[in-house]
PDB file of C-alpha atoms in Angstrom:
ATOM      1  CA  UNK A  34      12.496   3.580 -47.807  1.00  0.00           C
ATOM      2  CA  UNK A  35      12.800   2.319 -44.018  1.00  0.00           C
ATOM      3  CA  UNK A  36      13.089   5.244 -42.123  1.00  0.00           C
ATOM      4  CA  UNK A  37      16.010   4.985 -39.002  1.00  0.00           C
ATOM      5  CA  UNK A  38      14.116   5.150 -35.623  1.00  0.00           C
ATOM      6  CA  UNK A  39      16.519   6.352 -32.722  1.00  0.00           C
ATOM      7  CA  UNK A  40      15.560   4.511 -29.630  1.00  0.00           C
ATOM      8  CA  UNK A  41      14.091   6.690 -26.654  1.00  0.00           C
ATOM      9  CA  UNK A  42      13.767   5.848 -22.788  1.00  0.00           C
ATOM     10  CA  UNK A  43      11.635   8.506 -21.104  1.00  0.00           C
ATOM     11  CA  UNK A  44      11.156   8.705 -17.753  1.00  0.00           C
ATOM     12  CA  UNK A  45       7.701   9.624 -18.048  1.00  0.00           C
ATOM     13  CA  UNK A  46       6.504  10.172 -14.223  1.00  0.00           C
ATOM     14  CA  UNK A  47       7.332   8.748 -10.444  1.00  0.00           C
ATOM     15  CA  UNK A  48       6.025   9.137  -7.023  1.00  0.00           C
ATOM     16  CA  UNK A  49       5.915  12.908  -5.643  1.00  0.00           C
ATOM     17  CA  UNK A  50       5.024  13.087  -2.209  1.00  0.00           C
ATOM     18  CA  UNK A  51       1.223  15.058  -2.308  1.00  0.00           C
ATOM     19  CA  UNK A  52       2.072  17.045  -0.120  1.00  0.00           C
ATOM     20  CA  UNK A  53       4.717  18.202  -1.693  1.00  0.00           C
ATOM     21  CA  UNK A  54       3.089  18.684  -5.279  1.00  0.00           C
ATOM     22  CA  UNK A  55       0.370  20.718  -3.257  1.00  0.00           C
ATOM     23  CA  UNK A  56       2.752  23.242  -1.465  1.00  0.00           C
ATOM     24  CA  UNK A  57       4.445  23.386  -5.008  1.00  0.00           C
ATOM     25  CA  UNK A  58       1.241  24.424  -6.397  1.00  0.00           C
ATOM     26  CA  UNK A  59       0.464  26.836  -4.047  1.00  0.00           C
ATOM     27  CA  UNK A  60       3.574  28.494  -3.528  1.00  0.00           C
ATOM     28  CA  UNK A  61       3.736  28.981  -7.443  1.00  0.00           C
ATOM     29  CA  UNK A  62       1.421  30.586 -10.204  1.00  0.00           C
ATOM     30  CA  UNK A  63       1.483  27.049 -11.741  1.00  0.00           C
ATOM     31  CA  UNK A  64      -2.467  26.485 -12.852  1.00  0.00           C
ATOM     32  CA  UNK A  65      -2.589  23.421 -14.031  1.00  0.00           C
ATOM     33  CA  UNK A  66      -3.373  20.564 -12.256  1.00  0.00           C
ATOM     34  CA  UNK A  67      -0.986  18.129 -11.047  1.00  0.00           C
ATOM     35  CA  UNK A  68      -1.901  14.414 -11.386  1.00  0.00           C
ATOM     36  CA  UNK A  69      -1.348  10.740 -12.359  1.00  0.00           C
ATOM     37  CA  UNK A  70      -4.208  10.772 -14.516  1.00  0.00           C
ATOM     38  CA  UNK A  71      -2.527  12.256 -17.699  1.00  0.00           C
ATOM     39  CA  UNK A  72       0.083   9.329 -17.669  1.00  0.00           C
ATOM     40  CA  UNK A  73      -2.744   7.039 -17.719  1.00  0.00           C
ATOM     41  CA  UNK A  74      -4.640   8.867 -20.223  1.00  0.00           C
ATOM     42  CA  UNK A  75      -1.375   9.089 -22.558  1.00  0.00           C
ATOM     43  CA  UNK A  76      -0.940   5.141 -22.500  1.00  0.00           C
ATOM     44  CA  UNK A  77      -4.489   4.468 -22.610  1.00  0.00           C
ATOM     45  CA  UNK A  78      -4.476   6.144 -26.160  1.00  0.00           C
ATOM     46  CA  UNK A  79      -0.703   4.234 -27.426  1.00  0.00           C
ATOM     47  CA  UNK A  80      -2.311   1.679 -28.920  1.00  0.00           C
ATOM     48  CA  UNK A  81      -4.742   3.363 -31.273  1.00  0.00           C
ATOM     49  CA  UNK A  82      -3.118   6.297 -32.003  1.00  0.00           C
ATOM     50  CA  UNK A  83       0.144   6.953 -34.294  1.00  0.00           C
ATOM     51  CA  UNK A  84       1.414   9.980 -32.140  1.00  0.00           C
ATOM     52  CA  UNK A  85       4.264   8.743 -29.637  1.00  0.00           C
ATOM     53  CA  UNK A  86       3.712   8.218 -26.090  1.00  0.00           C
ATOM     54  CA  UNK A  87       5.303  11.558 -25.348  1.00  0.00           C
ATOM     55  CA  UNK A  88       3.433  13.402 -27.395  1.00  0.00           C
ATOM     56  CA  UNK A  89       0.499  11.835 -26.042  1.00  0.00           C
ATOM     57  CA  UNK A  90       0.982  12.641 -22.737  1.00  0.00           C
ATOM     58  CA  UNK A  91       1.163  16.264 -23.608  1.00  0.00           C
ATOM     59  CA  UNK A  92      -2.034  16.140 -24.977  1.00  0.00           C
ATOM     60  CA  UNK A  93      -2.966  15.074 -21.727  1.00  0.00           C
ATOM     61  CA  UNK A  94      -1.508  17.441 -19.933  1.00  0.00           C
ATOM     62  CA  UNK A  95      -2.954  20.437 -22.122  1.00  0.00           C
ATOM     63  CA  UNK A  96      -6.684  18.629 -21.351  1.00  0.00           C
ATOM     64  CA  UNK A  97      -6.365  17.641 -17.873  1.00  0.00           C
ATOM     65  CA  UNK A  98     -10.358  16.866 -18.001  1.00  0.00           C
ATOM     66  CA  UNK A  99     -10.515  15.585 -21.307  1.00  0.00           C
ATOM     67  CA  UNK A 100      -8.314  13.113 -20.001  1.00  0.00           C
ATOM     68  CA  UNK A 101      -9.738  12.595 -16.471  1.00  0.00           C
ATOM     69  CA  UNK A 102     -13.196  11.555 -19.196  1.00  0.00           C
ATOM     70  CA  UNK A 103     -11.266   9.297 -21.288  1.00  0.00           C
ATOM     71  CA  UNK A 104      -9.820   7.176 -18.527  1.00  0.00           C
ATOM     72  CA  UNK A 105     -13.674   7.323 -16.718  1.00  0.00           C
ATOM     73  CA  UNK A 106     -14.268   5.793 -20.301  1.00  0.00           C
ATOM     74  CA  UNK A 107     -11.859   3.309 -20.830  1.00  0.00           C
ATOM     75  CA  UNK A 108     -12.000   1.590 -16.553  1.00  0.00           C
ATOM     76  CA  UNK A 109     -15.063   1.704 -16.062  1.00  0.00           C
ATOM     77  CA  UNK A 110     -17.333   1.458 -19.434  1.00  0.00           C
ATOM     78  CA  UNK A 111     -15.048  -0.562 -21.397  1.00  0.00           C
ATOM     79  CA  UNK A 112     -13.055  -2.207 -18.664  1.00  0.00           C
ATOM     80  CA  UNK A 113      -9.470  -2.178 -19.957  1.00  0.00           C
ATOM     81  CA  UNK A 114      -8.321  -1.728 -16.063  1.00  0.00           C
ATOM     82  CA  UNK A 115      -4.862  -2.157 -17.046  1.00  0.00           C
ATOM     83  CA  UNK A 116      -4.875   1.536 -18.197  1.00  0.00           C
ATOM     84  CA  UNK A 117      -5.368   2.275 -14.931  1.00  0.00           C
ATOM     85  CA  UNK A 118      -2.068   0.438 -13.573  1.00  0.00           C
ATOM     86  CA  UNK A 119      -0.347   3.532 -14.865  1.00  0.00           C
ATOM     87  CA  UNK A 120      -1.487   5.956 -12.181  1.00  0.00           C
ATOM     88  CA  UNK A 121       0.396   5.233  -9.183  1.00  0.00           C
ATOM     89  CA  UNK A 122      -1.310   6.561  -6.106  1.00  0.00           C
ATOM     90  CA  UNK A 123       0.863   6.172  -2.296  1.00  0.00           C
ATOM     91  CA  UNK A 124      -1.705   6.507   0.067  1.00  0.00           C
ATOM     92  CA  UNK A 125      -1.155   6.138   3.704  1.00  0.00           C
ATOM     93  CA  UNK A 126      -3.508   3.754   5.592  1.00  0.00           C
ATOM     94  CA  UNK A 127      -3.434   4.410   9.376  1.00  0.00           C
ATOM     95  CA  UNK A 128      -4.795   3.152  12.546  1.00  0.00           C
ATOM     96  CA  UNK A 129      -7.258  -0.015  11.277  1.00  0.00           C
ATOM     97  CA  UNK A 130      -7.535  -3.792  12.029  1.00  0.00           C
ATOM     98  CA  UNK A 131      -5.434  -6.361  10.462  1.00  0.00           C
ATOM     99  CA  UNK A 132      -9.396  -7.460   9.260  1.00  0.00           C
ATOM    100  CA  UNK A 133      -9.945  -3.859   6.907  1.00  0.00           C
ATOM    101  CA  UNK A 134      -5.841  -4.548   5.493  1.00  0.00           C
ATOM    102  CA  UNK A 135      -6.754  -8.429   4.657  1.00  0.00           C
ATOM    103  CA  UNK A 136      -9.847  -6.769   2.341  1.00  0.00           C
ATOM    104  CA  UNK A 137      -7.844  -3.753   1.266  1.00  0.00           C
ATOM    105  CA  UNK A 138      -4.953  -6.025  -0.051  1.00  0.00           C
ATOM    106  CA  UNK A 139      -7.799  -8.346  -2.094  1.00  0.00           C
ATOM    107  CA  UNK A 140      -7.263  -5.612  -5.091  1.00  0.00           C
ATOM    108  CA  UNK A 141      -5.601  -6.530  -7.784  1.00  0.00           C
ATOM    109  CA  UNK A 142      -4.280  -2.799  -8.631  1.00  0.00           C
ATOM    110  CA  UNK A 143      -2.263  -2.117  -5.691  1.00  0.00           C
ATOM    111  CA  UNK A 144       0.991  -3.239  -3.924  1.00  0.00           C
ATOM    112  CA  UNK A 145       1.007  -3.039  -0.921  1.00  0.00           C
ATOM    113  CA  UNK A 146       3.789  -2.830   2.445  1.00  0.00           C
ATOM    114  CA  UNK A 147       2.288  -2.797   5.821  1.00  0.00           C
ATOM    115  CA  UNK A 148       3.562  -3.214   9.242  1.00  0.00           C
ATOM    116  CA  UNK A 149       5.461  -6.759   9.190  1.00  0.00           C
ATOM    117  CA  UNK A 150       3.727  -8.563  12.300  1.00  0.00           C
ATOM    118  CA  UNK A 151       7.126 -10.681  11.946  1.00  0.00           C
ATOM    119  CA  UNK A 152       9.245  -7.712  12.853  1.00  0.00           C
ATOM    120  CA  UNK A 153       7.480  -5.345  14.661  1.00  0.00           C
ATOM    121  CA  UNK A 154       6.191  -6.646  18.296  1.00  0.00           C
ATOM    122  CA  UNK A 155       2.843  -5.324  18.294  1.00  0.00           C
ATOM    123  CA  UNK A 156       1.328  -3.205  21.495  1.00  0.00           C
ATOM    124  CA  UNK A 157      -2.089  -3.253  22.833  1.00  0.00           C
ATOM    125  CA  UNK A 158      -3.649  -1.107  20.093  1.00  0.00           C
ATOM    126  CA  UNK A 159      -7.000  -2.742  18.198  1.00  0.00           C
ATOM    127  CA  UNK A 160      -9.757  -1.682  16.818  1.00  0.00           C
ATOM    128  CA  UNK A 161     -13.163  -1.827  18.228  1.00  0.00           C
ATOM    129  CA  UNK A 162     -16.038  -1.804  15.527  1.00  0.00           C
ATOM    130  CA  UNK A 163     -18.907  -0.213  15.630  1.00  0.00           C
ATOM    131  CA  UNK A 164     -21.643  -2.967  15.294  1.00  0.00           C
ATOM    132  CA  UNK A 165     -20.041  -4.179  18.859  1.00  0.00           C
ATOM    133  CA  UNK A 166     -20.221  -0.647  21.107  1.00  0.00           C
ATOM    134  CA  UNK A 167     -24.025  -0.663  18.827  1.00  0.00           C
ATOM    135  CA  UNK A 168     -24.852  -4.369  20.369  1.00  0.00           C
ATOM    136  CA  UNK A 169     -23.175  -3.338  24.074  1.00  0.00           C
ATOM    137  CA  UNK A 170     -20.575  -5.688  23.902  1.00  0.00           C
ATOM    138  CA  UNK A 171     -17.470  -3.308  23.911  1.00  0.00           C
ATOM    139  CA  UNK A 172     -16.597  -4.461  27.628  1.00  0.00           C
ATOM    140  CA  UNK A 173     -16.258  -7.682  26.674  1.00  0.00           C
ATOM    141  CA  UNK A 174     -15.111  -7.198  23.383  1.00  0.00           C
ATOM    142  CA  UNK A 175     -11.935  -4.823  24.801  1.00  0.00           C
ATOM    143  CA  UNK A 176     -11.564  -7.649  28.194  1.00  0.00           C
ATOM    144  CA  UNK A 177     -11.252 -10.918  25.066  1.00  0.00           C
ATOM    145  CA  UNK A 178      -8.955  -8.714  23.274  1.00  0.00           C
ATOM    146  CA  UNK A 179      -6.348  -7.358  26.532  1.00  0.00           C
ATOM    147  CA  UNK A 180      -5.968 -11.206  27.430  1.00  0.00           C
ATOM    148  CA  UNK A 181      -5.288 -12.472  23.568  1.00  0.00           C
ATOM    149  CA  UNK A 182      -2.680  -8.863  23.609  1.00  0.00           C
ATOM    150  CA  UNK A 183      -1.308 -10.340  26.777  1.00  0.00           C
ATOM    151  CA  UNK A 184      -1.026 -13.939  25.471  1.00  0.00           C
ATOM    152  CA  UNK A 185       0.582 -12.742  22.564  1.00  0.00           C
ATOM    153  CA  UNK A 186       3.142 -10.772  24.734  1.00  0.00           C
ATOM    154  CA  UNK A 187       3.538 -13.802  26.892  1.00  0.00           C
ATOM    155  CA  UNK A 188       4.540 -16.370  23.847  1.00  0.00           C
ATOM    156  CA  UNK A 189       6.791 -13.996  22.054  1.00  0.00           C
ATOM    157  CA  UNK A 190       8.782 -13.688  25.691  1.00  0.00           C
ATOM    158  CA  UNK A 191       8.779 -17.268  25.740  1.00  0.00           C
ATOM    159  CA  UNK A 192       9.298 -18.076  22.490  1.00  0.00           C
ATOM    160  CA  UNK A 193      12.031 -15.793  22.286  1.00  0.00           C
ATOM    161  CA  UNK A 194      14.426 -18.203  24.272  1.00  0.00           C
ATOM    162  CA  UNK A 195      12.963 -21.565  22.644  1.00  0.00           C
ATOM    163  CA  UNK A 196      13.691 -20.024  18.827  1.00  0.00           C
ATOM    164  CA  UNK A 197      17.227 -19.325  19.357  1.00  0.00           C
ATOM    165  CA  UNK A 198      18.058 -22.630  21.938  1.00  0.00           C
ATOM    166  CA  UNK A 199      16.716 -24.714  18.431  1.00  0.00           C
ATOM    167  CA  UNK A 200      18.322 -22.819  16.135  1.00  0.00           C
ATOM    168  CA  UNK A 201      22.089 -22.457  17.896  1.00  0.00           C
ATOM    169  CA  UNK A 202      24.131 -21.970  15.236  1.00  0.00           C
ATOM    170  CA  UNK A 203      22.250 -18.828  13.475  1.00  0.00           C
ATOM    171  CA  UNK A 204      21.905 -17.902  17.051  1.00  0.00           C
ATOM    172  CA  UNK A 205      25.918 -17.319  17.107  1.00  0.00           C
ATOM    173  CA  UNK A 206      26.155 -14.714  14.545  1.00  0.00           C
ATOM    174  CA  UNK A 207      24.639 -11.190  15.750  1.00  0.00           C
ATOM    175  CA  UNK A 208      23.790 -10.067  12.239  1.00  0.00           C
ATOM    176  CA  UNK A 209      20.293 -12.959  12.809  1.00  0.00           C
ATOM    177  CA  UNK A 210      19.304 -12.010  15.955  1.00  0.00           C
ATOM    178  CA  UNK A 211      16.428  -9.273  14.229  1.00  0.00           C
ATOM    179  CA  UNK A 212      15.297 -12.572  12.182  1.00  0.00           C
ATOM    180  CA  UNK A 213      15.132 -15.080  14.800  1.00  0.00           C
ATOM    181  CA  UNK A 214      13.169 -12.764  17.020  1.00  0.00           C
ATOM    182  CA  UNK A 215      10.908 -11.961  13.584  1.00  0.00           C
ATOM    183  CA  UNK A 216      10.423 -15.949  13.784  1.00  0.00           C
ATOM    184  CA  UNK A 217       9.248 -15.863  17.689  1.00  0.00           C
ATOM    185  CA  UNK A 218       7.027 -12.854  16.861  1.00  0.00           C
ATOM    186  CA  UNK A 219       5.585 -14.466  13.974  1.00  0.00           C
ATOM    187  CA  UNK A 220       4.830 -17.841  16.075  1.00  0.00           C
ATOM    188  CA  UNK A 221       3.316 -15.311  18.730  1.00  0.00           C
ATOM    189  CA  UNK A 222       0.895 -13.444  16.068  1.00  0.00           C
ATOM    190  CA  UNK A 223      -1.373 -16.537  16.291  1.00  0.00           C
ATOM    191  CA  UNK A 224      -2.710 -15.620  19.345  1.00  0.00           C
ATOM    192  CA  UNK A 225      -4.124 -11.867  18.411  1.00  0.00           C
ATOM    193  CA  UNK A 226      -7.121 -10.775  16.688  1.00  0.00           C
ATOM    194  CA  UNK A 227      -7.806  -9.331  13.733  1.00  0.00           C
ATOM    195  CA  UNK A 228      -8.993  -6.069  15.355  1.00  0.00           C
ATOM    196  CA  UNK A 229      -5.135  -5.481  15.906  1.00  0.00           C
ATOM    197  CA  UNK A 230      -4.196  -2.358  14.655  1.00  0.00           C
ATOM    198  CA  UNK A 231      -1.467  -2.016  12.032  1.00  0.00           C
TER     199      UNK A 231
END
């Protein structure tokens, strides 16, 4: 006899700030650990198991480490990465080159939203690296850098005009002014180095 299934849509986890889950924690007698990893775990699990995906992520949740093992298990010794898609992890990269976000951004389990070079008019901040204050070549490393910064200043204040004199007619209505100064900027991000800091 076919027995009658009622559908279910679970929200099953989102984004908490840390912070936030932290003070929680701390502010409460709440033991157990809060984290991403029992999701994970729980969907890692859905396709060899006949328990629902609820009831496997209360499993996880009872076994926090159990489940931390099983998903050390599953990535990295069997590779099924796609398990790991399920942990979503917001983490806050501050104050490196446009060079370290290029080779952050190469992974395949992230998304990623950085500071738009198209609308945000970038100051003088870069990066030095290390290997150039090791090999005494910070002086002219920072002197290169100011006159590309300055350059880059210098188009965008003269690209500025030349964007909007080509493209009159967007030009007339206020609500594209932010865009056609995103397009001058974006012309303008030609001339600075990857050591710009974003």
């Amino acid at each position: 006899m076919r027995k009658e299934q009622k559908m279910k849509i679970l929200l099953a986890g989102y984004n908490v700030d840390y912070n936030l889950l932290r003070e929680l924690k701390e502010e409460s007698a709440f033991g157990q650990d809060i984290t991403p990893e029992t999701i994970s775990a729980a969907y890692a699990r859905i396709s060899r198991s006949p328990k629902s995906v609820d009831a496997l992520r209360q499993d996880a949740r009872a076994e926090v480490e159990k489940a931390r093992k099983s998903n050390r298990n599953i990535v990295f010794e069997m590779g099924h990465s796609s398990v790991a898609e399920h942990a979503v992890f917001n983490i806050d990269v501050i104050g490196v080159s446009r060079l370290l976000v290029e080779e952050i951004e190469k992974f395949r389990l992230c998304s990623y939203t950085e500071k738009s070079q198209r609308y945000v008019l970038f100051d003088k901040d870069f990066v030095v690296p290390d290997e150039i204050e090791q090999v005494g070549l910070t002086d002219l490393f920072v002197s290169t850098i100011t006159m590309q910064n300055d350059f880059y200043h210098q188009l965008y204040e003269q690209l500025r005009p030349y964007v909007f004199e080509r493209n009159k007619a967007l030009a007339e209505n206020p609500a594209n002014k932010s865009m056609l100064e995103g397009w001058a900027k974006e012309d303008a991000r030609y001339a600075i180095a990857l050591a710009t800091e974003t």
